[in-house]
Tab-separated table of N, CA, C and O in Angstrom:
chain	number	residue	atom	x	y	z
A	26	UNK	N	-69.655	-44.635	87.187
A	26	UNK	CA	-69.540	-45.612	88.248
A	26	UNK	C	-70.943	-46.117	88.569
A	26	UNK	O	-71.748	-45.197	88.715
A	27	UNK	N	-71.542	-47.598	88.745
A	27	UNK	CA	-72.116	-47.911	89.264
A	27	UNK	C	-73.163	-47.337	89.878
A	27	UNK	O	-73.272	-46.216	89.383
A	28	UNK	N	-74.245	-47.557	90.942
A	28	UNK	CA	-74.488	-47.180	91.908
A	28	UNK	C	-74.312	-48.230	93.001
A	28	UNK	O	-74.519	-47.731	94.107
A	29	UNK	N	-74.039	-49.352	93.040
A	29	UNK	CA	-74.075	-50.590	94.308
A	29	UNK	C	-72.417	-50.047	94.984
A	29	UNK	O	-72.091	-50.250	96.153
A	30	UNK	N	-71.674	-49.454	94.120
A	30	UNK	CA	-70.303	-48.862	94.993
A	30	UNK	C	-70.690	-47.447	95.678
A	30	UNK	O	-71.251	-46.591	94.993
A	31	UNK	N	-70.351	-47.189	97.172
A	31	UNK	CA	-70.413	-46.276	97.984
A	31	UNK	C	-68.876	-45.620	97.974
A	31	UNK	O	-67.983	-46.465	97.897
A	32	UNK	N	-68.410	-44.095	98.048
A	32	UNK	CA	-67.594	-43.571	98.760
A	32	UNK	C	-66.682	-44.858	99.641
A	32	UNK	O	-65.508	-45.105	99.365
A	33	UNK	N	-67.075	-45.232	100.188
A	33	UNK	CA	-66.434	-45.991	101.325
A	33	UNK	C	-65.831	-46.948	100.930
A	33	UNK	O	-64.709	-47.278	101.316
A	34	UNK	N	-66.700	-47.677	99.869
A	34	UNK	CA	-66.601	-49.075	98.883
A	34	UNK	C	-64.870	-48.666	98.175
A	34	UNK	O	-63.719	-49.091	98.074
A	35	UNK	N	-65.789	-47.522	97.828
A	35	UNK	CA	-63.545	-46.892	96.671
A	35	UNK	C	-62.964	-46.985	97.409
A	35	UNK	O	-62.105	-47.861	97.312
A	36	UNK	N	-63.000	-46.402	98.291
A	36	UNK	CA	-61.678	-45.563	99.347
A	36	UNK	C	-61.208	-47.055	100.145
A	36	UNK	O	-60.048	-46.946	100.541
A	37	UNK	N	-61.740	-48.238	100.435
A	37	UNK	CA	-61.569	-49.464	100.739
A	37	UNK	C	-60.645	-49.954	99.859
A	37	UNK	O	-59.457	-50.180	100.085
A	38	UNK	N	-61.322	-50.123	98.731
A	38	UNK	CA	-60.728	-50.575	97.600
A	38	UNK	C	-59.141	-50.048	96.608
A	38	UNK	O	-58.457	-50.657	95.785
A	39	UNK	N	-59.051	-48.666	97.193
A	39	UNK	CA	-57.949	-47.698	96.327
A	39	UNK	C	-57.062	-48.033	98.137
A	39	UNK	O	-55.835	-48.020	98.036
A	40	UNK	N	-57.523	-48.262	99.400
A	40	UNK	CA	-56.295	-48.595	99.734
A	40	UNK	C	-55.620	-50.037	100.128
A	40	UNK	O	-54.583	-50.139	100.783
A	41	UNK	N	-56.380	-51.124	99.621
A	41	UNK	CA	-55.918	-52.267	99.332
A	41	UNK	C	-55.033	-52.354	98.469
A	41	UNK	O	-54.087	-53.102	98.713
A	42	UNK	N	-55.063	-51.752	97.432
A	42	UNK	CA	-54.545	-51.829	95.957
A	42	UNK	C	-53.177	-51.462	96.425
A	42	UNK	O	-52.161	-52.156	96.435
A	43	UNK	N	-53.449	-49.602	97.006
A	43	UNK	CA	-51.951	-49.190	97.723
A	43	UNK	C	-51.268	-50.126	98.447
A	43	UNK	O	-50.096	-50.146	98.071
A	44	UNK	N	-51.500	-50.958	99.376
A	44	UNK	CA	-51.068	-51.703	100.040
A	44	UNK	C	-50.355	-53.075	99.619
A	44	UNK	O	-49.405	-53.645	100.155
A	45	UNK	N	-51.305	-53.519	98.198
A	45	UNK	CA	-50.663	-54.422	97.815
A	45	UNK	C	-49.470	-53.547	96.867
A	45	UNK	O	-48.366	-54.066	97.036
A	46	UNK	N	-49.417	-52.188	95.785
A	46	UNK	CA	-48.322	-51.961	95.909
A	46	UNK	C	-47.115	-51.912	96.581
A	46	UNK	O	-45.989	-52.131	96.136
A	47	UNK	N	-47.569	-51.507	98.045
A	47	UNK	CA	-45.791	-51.092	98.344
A	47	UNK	C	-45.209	-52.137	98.751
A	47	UNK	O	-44.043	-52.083	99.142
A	48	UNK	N	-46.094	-53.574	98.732
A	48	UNK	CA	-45.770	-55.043	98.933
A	48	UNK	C	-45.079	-55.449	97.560
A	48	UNK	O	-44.345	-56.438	97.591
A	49	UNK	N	-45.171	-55.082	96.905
A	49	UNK	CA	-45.065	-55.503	95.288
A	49	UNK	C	-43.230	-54.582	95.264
A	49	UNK	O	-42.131	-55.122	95.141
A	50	UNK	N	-43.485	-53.427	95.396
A	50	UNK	CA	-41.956	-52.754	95.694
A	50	UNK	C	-41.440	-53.114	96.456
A	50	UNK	O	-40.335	-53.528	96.104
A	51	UNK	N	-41.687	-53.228	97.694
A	51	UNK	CA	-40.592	-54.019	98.359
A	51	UNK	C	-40.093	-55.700	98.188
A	51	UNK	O	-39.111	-56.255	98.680
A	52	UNK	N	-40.860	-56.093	97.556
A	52	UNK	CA	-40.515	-57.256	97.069
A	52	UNK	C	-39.442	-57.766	95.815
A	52	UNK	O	-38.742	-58.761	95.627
A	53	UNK	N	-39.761	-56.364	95.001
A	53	UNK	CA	-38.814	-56.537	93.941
A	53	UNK	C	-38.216	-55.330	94.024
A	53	UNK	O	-37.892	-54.884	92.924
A	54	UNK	N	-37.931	-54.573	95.058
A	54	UNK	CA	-36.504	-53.798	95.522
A	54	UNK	C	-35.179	-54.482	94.678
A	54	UNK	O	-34.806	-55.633	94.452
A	55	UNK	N	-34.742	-53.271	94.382
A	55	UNK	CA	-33.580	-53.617	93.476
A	55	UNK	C	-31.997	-54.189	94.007
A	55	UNK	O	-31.219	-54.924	93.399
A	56	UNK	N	-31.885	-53.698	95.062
A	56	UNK	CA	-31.384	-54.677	96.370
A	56	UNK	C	-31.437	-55.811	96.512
A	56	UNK	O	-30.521	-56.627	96.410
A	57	UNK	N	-32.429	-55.965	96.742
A	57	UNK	CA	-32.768	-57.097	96.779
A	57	UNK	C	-32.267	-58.609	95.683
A	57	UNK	O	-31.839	-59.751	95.852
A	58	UNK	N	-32.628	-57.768	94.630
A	58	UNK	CA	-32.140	-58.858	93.609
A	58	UNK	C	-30.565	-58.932	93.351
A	58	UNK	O	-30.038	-59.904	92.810
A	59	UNK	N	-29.791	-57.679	93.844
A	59	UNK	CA	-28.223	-57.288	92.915
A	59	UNK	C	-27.412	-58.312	94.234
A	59	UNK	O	-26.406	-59.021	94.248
A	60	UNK	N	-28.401	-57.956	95.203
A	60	UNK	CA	-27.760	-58.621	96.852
A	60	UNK	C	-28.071	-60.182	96.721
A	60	UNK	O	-27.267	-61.058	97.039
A	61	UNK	N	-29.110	-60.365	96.305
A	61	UNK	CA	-29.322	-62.053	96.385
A	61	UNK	C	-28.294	-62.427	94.964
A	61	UNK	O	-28.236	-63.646	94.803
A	62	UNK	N	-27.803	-61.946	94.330
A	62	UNK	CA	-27.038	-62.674	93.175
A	62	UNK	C	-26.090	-62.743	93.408
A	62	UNK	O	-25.494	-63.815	93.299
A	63	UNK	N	-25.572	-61.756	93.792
A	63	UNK	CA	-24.055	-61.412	94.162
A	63	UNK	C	-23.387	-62.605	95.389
A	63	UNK	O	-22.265	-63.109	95.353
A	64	UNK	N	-24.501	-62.847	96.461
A	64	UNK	CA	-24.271	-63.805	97.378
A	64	UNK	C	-24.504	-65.230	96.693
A	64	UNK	O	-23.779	-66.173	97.010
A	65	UNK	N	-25.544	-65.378	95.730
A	65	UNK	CA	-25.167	-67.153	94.978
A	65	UNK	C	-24.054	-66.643	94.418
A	65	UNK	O	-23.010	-66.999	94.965
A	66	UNK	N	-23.934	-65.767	93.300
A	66	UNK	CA	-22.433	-65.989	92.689
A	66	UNK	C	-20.652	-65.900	93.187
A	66	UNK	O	-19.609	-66.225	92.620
A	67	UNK	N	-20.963	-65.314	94.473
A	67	UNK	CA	-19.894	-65.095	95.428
A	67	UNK	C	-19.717	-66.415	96.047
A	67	UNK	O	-18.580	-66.847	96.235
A	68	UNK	N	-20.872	-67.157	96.410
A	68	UNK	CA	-20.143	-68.880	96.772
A	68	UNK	C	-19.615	-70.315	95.748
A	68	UNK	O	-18.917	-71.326	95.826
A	69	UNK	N	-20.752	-69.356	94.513
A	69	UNK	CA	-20.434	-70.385	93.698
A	69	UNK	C	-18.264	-70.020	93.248
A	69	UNK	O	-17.444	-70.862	92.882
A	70	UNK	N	-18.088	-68.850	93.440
A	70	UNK	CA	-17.060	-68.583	93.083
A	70	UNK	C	-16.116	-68.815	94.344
A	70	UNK	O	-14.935	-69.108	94.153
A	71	UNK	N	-16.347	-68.757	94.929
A	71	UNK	CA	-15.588	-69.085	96.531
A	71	UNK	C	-15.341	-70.468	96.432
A	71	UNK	O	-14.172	-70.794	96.636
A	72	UNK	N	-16.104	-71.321	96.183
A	72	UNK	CA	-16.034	-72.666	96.140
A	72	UNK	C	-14.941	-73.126	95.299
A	72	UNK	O	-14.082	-73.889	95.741
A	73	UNK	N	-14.938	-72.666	94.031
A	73	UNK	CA	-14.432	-72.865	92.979
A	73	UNK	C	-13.081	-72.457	93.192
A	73	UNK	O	-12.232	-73.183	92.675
A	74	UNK	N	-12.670	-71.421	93.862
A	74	UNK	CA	-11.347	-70.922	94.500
A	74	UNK	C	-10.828	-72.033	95.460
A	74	UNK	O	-9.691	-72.481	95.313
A	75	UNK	N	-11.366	-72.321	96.098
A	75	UNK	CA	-10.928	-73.530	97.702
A	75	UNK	C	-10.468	-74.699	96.564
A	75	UNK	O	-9.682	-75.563	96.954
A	76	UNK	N	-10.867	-74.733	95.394
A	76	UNK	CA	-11.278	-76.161	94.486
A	76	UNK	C	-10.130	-76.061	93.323
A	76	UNK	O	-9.870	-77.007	92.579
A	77	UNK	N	-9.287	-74.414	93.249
A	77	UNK	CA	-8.063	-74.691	92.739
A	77	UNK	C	-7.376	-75.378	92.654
A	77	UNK	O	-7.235	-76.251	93.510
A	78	UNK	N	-6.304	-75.254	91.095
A	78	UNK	CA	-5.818	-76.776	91.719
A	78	UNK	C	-4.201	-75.041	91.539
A	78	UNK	O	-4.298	-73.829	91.346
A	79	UNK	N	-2.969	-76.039	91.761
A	79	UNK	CA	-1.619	-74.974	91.609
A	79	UNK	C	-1.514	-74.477	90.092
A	79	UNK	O	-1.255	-73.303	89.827
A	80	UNK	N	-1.740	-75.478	89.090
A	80	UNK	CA	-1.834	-74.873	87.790
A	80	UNK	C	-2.570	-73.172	87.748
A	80	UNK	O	-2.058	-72.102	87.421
A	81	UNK	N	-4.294	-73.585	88.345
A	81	UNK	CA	-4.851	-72.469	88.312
A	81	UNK	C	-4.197	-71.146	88.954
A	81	UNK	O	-4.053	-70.069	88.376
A	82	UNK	N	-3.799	-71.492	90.401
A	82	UNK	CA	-3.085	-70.043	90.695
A	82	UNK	C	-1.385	-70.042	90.087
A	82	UNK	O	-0.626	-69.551	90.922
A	83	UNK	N	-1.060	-70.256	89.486
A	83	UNK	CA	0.007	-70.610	88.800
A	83	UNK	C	-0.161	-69.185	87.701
A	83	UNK	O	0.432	-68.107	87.665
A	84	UNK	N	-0.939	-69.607	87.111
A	84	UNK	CA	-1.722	-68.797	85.695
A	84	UNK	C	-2.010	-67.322	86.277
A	84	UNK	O	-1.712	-66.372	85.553
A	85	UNK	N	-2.356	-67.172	87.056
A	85	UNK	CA	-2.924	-65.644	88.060
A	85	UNK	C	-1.823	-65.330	88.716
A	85	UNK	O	-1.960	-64.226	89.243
A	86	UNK	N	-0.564	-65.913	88.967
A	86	UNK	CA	0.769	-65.068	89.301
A	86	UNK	C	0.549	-65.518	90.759
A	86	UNK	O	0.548	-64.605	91.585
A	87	UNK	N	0.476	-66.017	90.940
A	87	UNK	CA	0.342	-67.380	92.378
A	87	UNK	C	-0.638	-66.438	93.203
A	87	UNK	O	-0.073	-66.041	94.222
A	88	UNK	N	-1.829	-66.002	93.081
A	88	UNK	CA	-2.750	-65.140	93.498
A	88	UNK	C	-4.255	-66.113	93.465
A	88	UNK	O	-4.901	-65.737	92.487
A	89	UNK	N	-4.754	-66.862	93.974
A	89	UNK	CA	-5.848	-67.137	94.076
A	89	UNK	C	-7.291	-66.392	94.195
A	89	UNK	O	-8.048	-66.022	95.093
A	90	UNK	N	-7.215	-66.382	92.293
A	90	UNK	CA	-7.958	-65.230	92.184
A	90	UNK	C	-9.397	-65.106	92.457
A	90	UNK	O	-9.984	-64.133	92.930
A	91	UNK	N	-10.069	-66.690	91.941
A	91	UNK	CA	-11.318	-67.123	92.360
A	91	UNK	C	-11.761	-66.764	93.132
A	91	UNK	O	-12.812	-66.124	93.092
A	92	UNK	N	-10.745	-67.208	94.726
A	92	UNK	CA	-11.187	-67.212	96.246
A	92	UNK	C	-11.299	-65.753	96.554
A	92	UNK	O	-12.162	-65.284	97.296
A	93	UNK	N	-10.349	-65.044	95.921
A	93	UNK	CA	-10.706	-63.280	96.445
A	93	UNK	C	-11.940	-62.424	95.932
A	93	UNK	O	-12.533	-61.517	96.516
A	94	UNK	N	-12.144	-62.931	94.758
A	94	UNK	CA	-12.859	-62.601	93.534
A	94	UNK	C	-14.600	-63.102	94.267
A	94	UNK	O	-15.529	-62.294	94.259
A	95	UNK	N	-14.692	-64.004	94.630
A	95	UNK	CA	-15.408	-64.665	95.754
A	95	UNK	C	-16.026	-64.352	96.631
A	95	UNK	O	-17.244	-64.527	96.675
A	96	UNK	N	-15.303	-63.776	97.608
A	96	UNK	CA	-14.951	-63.407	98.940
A	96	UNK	C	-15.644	-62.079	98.934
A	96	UNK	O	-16.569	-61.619	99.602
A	97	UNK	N	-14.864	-61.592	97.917
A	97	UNK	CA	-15.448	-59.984	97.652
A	97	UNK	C	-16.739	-59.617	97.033
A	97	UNK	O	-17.291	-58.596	97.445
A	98	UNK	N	-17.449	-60.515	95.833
A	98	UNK	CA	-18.259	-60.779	95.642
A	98	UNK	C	-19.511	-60.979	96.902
A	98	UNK	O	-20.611	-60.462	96.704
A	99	UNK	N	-19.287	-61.635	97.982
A	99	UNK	CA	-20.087	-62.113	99.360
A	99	UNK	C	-19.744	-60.835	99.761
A	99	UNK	O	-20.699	-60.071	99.620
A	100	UNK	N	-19.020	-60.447	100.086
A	100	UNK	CA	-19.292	-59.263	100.885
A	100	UNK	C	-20.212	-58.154	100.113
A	100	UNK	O	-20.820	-57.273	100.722
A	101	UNK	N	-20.237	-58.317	98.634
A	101	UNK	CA	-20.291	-56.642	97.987
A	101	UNK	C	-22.413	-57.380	98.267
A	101	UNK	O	-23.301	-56.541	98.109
A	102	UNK	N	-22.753	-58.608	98.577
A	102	UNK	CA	-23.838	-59.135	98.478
A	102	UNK	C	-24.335	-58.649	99.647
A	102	UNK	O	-24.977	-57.603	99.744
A	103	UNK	N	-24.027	-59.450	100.614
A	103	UNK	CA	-24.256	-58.865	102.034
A	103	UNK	C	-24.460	-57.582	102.314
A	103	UNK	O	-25.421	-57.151	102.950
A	104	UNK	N	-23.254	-56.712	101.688
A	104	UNK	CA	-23.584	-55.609	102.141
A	104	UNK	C	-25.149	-55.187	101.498
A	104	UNK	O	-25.825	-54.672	102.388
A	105	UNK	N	-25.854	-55.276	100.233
A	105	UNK	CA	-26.253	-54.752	100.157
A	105	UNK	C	-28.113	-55.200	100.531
A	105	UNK	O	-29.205	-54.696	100.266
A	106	UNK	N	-27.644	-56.347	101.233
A	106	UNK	CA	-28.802	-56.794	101.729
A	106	UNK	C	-29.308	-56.647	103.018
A	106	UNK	O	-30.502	-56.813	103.267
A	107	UNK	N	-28.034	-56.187	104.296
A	107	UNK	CA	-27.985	-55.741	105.036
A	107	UNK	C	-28.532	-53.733	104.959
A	107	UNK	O	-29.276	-53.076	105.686
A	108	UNK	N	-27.626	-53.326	103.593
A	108	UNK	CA	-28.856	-52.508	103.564
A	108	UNK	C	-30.033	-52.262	103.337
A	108	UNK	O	-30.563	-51.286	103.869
A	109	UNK	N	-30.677	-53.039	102.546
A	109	UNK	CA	-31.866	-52.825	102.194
A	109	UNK	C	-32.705	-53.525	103.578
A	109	UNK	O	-33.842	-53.217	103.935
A	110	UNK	N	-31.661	-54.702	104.331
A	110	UNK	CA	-32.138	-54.667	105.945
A	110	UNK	C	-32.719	-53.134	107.407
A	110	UNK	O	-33.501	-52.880	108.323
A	111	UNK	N	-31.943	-52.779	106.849
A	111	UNK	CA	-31.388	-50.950	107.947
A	111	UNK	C	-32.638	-50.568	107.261
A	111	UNK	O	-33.751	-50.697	107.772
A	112	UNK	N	-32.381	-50.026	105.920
A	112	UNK	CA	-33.031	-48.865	104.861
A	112	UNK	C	-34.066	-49.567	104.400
A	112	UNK	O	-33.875	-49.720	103.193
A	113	UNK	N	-35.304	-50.196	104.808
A	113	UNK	CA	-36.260	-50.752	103.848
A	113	UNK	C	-36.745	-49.577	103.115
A	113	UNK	O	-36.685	-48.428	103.553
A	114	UNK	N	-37.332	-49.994	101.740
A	114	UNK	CA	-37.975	-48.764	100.847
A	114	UNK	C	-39.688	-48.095	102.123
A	114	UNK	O	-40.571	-48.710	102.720
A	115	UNK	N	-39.414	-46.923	102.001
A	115	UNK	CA	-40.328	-45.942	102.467
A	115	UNK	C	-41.880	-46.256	101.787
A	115	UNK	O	-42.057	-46.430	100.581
A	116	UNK	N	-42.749	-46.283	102.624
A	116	UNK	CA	-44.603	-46.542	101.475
A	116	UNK	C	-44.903	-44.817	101.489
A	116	UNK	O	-44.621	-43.810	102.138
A	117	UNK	N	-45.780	-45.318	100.138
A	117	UNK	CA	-45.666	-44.008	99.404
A	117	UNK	C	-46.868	-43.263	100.533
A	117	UNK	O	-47.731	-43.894	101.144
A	118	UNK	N	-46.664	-41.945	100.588
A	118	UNK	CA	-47.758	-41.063	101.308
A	118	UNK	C	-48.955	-41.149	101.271
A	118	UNK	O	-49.371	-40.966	100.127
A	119	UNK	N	-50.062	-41.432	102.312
A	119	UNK	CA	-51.209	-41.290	101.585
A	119	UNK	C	-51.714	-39.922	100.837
A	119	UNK	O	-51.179	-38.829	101.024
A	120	UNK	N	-52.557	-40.091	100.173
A	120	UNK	CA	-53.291	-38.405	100.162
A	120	UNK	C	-53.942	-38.193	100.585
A	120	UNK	O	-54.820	-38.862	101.131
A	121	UNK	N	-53.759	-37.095	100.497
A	121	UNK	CA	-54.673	-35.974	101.822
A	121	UNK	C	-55.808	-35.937	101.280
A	121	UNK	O	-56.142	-36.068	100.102
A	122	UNK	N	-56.627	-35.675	102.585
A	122	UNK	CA	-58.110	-36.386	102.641
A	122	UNK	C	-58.709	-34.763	102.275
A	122	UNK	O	-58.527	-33.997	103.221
A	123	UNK	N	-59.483	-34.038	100.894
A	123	UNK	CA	-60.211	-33.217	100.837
A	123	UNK	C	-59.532	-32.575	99.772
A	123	UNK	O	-59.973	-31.607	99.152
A	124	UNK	N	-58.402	-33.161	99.567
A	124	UNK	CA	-56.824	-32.375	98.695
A	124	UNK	C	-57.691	-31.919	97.116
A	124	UNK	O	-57.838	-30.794	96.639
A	125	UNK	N	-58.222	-33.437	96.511
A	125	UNK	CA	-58.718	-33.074	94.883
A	125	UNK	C	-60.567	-32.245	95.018
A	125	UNK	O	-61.203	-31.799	94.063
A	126	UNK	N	-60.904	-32.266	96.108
A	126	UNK	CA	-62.185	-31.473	96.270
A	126	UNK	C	-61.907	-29.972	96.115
A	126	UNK	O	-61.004	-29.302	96.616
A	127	UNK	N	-63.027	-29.564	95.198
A	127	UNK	CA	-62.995	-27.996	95.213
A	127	UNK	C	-64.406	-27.429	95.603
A	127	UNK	O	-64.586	-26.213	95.671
C-alpha cells in the first residue's frame, strides 16, 4: 500500500464501498424483480381478459380464463412487493473493530 493512504483513508473507503453494496442488493432484491413482472404481466393479462370476446370464453368452458389468470397474477405481484415493503433485505454486519488484529 502506498504511503499517501492513512488507516482512516481505508476504513473511509471499505465503508463507502459497503454502503454502496447493500444499495446495490437492495436494488436488485429478487422481489423485487419476480413482483415488478408479475404486476406488468398480470395487467397486461387482465386487460386482455375484459377484451374477450364469447368465442374466447367459449373455448375455456365459459370460464374467463385471462381475467382470473390476471387477477391472480396482480395479486401473486403485489403480494410480493408488499413484502419486500414489510421485510426489506437486512445490511450486512459491520466488523468488529480489533476482530483480524493479533
Amino acid at each position: 500500500m502506498s504511503d499517501s493512504y492513512s488507516d482512516k483513508n481505508v476504513q473511509d473507503e471499505v465503508s463507502e464501498l459497503e454502503t454502496k453494496s447493500v444499495t446495490a442488493a437492495r436494488l436488485f432484491d429478487i422481489r423485487r424483480i419476480i413482483g415488478g413482472l408479475f404486476v406488468i404481466y398480470g395487467v397486461i393479462v387482465t386487460i386482455a381478459g375484459f377484451a374477450a370476446s364469447d368465442d374466447d370464453i367459449d373455448k375455456a368452458q365459459g370460464v374467463n380464463i385471462n381475467l382470473w389468470t390476471g387477477i391472480g397474477m396482480l395479486v401473486l405481484g403485489l403480494f410480493f412487493l408488499v413484502w419486500l415493503k414489510l421485510r426489506p433485505t437486512a445490511p450486512p454486519t459491520p466488523p468488529v473493530e480489533g476482530a483480524g488484529k493479533e
